[in-house]
PDB file of C-alpha atoms in Angstrom:
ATOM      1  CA  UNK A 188     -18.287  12.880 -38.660  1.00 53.00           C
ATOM      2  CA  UNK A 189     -20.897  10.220 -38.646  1.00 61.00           C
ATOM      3  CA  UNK A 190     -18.140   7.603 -39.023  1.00 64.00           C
ATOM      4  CA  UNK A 191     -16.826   8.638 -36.087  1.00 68.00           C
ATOM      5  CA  UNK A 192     -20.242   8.807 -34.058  1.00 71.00           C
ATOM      6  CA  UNK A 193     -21.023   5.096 -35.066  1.00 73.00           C
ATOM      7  CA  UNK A 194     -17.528   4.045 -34.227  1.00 67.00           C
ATOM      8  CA  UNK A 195     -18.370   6.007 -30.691  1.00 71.00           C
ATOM      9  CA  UNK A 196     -21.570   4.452 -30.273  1.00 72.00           C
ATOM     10  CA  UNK A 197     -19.781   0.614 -30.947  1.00 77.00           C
ATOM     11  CA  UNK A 198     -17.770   1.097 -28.891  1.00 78.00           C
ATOM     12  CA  UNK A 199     -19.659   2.347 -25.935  1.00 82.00           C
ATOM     13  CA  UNK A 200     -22.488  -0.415 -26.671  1.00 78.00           C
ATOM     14  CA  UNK A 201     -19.475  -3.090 -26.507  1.00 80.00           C
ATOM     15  CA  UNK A 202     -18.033  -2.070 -23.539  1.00 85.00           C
ATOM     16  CA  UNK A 203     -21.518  -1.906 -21.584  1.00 87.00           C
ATOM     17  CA  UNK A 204     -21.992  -5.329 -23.097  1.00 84.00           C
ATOM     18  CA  UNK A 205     -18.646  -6.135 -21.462  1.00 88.00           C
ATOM     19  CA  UNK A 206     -20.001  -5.080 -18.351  1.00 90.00           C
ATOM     20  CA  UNK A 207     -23.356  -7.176 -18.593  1.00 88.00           C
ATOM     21  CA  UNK A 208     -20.896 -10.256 -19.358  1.00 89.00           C
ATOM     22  CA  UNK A 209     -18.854  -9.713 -16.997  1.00 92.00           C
ATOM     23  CA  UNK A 210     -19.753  -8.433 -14.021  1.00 93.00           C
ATOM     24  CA  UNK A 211     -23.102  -7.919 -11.737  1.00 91.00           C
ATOM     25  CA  UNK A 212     -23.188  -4.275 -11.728  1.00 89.00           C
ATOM     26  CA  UNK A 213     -26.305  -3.566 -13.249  1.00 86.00           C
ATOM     27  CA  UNK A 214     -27.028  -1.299 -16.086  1.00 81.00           C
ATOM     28  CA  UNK A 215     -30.628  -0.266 -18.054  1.00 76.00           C
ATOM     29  CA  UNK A 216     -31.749  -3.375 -20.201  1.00 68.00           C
ATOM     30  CA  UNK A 217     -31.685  -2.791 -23.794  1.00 64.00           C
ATOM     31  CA  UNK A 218     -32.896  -4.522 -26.366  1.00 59.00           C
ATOM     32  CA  UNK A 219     -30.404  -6.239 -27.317  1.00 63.00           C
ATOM     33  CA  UNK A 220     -27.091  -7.280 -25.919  1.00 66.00           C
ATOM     34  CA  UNK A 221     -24.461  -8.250 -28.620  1.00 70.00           C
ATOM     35  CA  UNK A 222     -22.075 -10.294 -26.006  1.00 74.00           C
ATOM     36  CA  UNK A 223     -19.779 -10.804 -29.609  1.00 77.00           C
ATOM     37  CA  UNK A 224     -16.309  -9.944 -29.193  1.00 79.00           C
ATOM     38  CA  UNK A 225     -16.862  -8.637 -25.472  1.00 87.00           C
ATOM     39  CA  UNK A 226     -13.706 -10.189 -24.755  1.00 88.00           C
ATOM     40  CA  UNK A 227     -11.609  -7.136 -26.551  1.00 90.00           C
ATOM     41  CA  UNK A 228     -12.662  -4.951 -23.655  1.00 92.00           C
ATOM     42  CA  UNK A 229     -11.911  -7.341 -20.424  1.00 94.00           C
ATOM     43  CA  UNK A 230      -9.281  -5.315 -19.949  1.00 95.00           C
ATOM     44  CA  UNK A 231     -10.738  -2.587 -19.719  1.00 95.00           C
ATOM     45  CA  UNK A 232     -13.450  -3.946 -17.519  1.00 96.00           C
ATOM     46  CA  UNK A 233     -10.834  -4.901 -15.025  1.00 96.00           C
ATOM     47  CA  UNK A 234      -9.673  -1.500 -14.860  1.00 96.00           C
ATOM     48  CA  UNK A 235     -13.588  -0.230 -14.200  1.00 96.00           C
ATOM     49  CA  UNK A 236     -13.267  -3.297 -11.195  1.00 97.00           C
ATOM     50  CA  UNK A 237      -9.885  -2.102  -9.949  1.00 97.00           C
ATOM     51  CA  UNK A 238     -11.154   1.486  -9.462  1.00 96.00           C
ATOM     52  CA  UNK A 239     -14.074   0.776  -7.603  1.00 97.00           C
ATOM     53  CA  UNK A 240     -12.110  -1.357  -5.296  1.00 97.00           C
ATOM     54  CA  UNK A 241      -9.895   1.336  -4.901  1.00 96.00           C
ATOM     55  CA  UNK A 242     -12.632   3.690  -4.070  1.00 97.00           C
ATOM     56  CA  UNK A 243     -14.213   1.311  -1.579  1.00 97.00           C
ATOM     57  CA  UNK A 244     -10.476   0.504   0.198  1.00 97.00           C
ATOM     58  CA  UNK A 245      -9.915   4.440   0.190  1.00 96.00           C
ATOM     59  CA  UNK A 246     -13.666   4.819   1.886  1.00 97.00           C
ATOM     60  CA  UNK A 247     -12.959   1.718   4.867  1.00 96.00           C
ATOM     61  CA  UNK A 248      -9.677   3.907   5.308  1.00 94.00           C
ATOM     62  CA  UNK A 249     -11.079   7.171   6.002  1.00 95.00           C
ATOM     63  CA  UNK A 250     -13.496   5.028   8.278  1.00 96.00           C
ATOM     64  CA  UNK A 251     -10.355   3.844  10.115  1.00 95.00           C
ATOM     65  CA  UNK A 252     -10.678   0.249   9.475  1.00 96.00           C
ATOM     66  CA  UNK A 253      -7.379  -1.466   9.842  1.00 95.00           C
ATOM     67  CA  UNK A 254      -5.580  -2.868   7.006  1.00 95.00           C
ATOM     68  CA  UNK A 255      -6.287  -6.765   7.457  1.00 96.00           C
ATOM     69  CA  UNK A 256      -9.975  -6.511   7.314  1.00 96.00           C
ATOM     70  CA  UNK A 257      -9.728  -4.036   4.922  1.00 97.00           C
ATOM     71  CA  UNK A 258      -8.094  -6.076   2.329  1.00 97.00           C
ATOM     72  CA  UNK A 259     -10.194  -9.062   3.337  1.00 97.00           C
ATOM     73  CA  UNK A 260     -13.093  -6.793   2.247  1.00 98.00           C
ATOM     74  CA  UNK A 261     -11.874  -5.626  -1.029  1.00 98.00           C
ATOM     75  CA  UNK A 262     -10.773  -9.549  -2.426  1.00 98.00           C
ATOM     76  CA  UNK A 263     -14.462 -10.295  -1.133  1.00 97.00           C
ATOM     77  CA  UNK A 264     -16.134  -7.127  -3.021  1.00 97.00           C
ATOM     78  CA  UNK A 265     -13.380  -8.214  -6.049  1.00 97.00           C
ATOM     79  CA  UNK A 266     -14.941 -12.010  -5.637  1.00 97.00           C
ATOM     80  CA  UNK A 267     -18.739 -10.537  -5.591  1.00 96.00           C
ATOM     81  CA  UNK A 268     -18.459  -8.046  -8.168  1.00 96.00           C
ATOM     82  CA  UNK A 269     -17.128 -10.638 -10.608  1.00 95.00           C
ATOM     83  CA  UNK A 270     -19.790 -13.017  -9.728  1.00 94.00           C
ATOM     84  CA  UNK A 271     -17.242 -15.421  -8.750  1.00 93.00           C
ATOM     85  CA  UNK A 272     -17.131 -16.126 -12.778  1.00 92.00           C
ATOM     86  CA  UNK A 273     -13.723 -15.895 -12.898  1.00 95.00           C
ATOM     87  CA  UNK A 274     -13.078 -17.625  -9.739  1.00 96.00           C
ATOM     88  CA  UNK A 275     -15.276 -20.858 -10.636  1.00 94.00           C
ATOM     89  CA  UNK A 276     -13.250 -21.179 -13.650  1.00 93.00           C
ATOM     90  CA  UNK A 277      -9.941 -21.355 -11.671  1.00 95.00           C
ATOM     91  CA  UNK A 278     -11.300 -24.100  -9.425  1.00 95.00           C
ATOM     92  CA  UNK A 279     -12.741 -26.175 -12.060  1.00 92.00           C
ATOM     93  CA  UNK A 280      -9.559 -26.298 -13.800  1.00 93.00           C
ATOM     94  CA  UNK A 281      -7.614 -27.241 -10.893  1.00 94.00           C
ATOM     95  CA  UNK A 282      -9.728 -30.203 -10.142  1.00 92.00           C
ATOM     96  CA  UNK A 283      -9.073 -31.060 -13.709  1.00 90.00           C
ATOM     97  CA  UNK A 284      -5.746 -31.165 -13.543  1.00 91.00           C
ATOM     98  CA  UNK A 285      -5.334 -33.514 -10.254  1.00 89.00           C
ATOM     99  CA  UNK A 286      -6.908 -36.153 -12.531  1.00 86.00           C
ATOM    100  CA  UNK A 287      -4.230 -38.346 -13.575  1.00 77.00           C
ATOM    101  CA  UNK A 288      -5.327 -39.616 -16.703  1.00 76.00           C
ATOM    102  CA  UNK A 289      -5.086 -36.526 -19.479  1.00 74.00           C
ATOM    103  CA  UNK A 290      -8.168 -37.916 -21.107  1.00 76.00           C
ATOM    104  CA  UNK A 291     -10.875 -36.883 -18.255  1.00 83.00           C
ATOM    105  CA  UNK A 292      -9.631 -33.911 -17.841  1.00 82.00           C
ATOM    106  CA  UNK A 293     -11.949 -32.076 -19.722  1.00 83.00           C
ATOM    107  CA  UNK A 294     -15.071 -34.287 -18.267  1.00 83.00           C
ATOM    108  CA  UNK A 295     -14.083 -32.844 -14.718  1.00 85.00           C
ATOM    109  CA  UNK A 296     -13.549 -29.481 -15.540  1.00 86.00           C
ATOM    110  CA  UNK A 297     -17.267 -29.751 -16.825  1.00 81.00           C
ATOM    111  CA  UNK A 298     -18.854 -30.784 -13.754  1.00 77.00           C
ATOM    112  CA  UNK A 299     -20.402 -28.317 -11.540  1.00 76.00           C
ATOM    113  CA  UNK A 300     -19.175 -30.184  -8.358  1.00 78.00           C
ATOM    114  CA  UNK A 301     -16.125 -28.766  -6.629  1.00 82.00           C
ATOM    115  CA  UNK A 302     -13.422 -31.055  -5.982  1.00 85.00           C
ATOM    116  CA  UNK A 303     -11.057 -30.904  -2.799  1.00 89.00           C
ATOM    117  CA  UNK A 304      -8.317 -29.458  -5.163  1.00 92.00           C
ATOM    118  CA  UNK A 305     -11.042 -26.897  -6.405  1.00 93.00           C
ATOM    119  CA  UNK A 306     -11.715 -25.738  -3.050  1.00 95.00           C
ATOM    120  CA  UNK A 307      -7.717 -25.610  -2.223  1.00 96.00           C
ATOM    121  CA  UNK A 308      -7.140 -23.515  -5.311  1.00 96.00           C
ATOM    122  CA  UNK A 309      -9.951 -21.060  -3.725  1.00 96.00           C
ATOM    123  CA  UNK A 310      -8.160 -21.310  -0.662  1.00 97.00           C
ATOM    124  CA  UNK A 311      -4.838 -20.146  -1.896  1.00 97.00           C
ATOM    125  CA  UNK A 312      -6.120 -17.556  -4.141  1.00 98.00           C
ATOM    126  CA  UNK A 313      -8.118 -15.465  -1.705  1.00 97.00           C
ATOM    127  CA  UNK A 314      -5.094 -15.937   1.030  1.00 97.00           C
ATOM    128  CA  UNK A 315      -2.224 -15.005  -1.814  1.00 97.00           C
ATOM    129  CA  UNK A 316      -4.593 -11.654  -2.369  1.00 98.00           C
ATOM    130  CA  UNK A 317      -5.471 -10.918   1.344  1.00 97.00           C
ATOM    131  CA  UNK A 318      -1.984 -11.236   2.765  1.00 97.00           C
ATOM    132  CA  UNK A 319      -0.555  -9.736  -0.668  1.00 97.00           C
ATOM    133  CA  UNK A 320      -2.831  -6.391  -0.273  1.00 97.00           C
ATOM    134  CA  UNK A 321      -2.303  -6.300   3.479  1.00 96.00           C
ATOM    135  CA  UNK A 322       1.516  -5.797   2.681  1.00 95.00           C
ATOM    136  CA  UNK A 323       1.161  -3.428   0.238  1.00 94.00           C
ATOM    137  CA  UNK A 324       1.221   0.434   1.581  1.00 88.00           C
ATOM    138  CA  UNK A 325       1.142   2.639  -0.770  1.00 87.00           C
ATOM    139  CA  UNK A 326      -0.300   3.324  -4.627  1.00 88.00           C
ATOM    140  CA  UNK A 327      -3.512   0.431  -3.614  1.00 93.00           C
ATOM    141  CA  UNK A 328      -5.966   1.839  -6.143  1.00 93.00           C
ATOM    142  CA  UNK A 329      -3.690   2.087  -8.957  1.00 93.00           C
ATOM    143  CA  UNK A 330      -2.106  -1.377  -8.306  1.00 94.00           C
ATOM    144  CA  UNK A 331      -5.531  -2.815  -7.746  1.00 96.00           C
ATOM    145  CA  UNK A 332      -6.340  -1.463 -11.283  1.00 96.00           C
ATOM    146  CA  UNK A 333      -3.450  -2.700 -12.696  1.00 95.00           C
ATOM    147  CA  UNK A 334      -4.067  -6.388 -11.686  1.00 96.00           C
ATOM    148  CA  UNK A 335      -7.051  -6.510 -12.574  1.00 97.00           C
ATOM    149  CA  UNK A 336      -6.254  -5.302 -15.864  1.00 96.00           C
ATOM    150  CA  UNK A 337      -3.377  -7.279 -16.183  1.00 97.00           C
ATOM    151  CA  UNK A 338      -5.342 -10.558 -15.381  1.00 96.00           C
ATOM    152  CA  UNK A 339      -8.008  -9.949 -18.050  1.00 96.00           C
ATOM    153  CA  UNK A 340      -5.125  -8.868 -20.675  1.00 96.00           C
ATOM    154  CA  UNK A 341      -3.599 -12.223 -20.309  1.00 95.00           C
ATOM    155  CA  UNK A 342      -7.330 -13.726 -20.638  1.00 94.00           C
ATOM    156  CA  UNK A 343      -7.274 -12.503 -23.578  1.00 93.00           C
ATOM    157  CA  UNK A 344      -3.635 -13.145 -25.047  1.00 93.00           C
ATOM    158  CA  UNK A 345      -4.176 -16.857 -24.485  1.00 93.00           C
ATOM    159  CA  UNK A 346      -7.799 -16.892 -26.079  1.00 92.00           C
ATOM    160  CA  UNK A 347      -5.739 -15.566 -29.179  1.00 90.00           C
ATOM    161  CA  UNK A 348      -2.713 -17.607 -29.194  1.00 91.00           C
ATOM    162  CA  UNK A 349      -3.434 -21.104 -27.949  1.00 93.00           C
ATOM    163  CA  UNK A 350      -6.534 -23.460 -29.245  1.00 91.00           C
ATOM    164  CA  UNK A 351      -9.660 -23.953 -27.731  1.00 88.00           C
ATOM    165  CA  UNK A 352     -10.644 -27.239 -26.587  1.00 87.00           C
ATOM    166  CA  UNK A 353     -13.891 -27.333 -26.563  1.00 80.00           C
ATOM    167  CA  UNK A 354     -16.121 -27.101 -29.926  1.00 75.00           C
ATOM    168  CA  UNK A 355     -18.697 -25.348 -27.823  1.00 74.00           C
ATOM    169  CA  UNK A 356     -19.328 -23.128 -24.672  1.00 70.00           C
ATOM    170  CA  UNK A 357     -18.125 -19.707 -23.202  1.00 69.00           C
ATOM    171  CA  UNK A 358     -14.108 -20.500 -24.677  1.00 71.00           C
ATOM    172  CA  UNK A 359     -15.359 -21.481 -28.404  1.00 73.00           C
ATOM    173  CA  UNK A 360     -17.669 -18.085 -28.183  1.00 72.00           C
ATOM    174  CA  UNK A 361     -14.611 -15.883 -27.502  1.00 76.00           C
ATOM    175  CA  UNK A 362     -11.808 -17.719 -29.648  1.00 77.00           C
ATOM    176  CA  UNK A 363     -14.368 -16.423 -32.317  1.00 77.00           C
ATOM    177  CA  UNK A 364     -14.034 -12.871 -31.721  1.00 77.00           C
ATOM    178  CA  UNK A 365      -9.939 -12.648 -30.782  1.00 80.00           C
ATOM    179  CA  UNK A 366      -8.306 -13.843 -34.641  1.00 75.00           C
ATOM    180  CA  UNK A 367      -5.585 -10.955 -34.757  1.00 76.00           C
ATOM    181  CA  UNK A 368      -3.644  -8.753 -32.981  1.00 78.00           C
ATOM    182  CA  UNK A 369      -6.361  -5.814 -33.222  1.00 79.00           C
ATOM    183  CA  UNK A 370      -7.948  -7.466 -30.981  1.00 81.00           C
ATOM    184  CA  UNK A 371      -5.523  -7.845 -27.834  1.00 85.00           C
ATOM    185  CA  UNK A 372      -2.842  -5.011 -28.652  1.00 90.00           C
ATOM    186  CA  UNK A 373      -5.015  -1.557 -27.794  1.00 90.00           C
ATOM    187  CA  UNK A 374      -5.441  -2.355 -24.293  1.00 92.00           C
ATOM    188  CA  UNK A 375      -2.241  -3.577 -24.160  1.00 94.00           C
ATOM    189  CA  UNK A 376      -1.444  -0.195 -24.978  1.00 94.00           C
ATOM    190  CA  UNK A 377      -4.397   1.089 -22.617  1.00 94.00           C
ATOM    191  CA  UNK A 378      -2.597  -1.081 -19.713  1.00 94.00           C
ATOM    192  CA  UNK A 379       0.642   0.167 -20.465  1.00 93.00           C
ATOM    193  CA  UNK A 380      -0.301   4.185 -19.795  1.00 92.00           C
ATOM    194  CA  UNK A 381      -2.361   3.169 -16.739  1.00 91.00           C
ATOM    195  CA  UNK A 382       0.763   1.379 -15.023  1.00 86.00           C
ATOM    196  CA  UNK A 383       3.200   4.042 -16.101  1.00 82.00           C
ATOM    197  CA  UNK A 384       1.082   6.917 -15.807  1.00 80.00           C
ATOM    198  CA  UNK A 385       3.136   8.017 -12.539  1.00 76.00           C
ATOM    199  CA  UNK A 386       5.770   8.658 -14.549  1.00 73.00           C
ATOM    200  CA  UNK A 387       4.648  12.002 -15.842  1.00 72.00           C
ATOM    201  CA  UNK A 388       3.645  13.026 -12.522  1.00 68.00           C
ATOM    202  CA  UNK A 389       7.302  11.949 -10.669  1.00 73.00           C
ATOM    203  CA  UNK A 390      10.497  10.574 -12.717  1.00 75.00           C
ATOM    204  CA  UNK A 391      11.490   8.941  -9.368  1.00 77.00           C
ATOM    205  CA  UNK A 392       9.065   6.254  -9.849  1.00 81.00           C
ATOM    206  CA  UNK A 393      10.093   4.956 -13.137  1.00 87.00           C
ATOM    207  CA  UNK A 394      11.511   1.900 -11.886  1.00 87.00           C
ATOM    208  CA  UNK A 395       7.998   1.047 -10.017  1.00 86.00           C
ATOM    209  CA  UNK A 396       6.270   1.695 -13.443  1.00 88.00           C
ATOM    210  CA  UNK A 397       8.672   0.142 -15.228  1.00 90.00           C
ATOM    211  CA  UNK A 398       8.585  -3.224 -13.116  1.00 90.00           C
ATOM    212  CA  UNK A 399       4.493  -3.194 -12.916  1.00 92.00           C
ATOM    213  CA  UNK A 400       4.753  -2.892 -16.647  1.00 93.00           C
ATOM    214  CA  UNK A 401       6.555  -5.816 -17.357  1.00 94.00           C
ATOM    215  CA  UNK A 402       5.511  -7.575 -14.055  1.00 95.00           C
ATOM    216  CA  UNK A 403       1.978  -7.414 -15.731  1.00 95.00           C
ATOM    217  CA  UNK A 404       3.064  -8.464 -19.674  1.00 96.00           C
ATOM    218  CA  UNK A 405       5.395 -11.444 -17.944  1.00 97.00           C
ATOM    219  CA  UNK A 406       2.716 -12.667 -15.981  1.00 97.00           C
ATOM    220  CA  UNK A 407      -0.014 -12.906 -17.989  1.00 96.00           C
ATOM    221  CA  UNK A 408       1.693 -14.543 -20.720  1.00 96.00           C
ATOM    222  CA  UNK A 409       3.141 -17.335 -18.577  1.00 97.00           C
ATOM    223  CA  UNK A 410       0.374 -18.037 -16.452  1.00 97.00           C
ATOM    224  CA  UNK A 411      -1.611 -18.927 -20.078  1.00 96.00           C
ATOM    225  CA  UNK A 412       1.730 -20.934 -21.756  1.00 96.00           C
ATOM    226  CA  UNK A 413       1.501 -22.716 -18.298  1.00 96.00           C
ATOM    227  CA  UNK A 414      -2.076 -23.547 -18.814  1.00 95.00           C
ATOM    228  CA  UNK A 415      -1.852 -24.526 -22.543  1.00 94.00           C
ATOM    229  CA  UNK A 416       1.747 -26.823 -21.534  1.00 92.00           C
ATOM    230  CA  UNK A 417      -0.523 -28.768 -18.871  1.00 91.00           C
ATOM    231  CA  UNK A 418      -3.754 -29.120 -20.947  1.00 91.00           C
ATOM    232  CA  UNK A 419      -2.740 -28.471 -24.721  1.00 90.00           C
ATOM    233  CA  UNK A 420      -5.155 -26.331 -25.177  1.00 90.00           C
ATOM    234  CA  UNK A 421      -7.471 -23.730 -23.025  1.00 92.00           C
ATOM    235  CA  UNK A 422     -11.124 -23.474 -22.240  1.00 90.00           C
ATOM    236  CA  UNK A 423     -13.539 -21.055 -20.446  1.00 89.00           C
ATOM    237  CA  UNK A 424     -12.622 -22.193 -17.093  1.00 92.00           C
ATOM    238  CA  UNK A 425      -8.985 -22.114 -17.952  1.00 94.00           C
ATOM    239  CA  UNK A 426      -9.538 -18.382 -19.076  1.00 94.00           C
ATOM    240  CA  UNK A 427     -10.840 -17.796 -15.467  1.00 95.00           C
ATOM    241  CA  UNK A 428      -8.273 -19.409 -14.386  1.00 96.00           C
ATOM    242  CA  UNK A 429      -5.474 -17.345 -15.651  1.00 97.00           C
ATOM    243  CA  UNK A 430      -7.604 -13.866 -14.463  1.00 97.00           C
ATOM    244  CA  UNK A 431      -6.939 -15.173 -11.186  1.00 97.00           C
ATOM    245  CA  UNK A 432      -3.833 -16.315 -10.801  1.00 98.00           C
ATOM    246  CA  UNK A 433      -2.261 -13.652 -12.950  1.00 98.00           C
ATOM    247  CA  UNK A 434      -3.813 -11.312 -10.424  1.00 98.00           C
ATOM    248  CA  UNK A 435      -2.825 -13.255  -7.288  1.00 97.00           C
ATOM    249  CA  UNK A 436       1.038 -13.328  -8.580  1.00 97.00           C
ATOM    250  CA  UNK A 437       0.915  -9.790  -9.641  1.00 97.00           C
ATOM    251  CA  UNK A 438      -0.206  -8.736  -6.145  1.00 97.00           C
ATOM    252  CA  UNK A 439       2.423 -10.857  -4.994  1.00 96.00           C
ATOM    253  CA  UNK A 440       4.960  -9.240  -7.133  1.00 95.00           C
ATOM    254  CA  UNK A 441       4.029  -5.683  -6.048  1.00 94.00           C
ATOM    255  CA  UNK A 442       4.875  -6.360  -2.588  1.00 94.00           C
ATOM    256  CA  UNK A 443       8.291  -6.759  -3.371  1.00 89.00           C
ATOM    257  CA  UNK A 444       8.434  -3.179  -4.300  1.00 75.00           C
TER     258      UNK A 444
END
């Protein structure tokens, strides 16, 4: 039994440290936060993000707002909530890979100036996320959820499988704590029962589950191979980088349904 409360207690402690690391929502200070290995539960953090979203798109619609602002206000809340961590990342690595020359890459990516193609990648991600939710009718919280799970999942997938190119910083820190497939395949798991959960409630909508499902694994494991092909190798900013745009094309994807 007290294995199990420690094990309880780990967990719980790693997730709120998940939610320090990731996010602005604040939480009591404790002593100490052990940001180690907080990358295992990004997933599940993006879940946590996806259902307050939900909840705040399902208040503006009981206040009648209509559906283009709405969405505008849910990818800004998504945007604010975050930090814009996620979002800085995918800008720095898109001015970093307008430079030309391979070798300065890296040097780019590291400097806190944003860059014209920075600013376009911004650009495009907010509008792909925007016009993507205002299409969408139906099932908003649970798709909002399942991007934002989906985005993190593939965070993590490429912090296991491709190197790091940087000896130092937030990408070194987390290819520390992903080494095996412990770490990634639970919420992989986790993801899978959130997308297909309709399932048990109507059999009609296995094809929607079934294509979110594999929407979500497709997408999150390209958009990192992508990243890795153009840079041979990933960093933090790349791993912001694929949270966003695996959550801009899922969105995308949705709206075909």
């Amino acid at each position: 039994m007290s294995n199990k409360c420690q094990w309880w207690k780990q967990l719980l402690f790693g997730i709120r440290s998940a939610v320090v690391f990731y996010t602005i929502i604040p939480l009591p200070y404790m002593y100490a936060w052990n940001f180690q290995g907080v990358a295992r539960f990004a997933p599940v953090i993006g879940l946590m993000i996806g259902g307050i979203l939900g909840l705040f798109d399902a208040l503006m619609i009981y206040l009648g707002v209509p559906v283009l602002t709405r969405s505008a206000l849910v990818v800004c809340a998504w945007i604010a909530i975050t930090g814009g961590l996620h979002l800085d990342g995918a800008m720095d690595t898109a001015d970093g890979l307008a430079v030309g020359d391979p070798k300065r890459r890296l040097e780019v990516m590291a400097d806190s100036a944003t860059g014209a193609f920075g600013a376009m990648a911004a650009i495009a991600l907010v509008l792909l996320k925007t016009t993507a939710l205002t299409d969408l009718e139906h099932n908003r919280c649970l798709i909002l959820m399942a991007a934002a799970g989906w985005g993190r999942w593939g965070q993590i997938m490429a912090i296991a499988r491709y190197p790091c190119l940087k000896p130092t910083g937030k990408g070194a820190f987390h290819k520390q704590a992903i080494r095996s497939y412990k770490d990634w395949l639970p919420t992989l798991f986790l993801l899978i029962a959130v997308s297909g959960w309709q399932i048990f409630l109507n059999r009609h909508q296995i094809f929607f589950a079934t294509t979110m499902i594999l929407a979500g694994i497709a997408i999150a494991t390209s958009v990192g191979a992508w990243f890795n092909h153009k840079l041979g190798g990933h960093t933090g900013d790349t791993y912001g980088a694929v949270v966003e745009w695996t959550e801009a094309l899922f969105l995308c994807v949705m709206t075909v349904l």
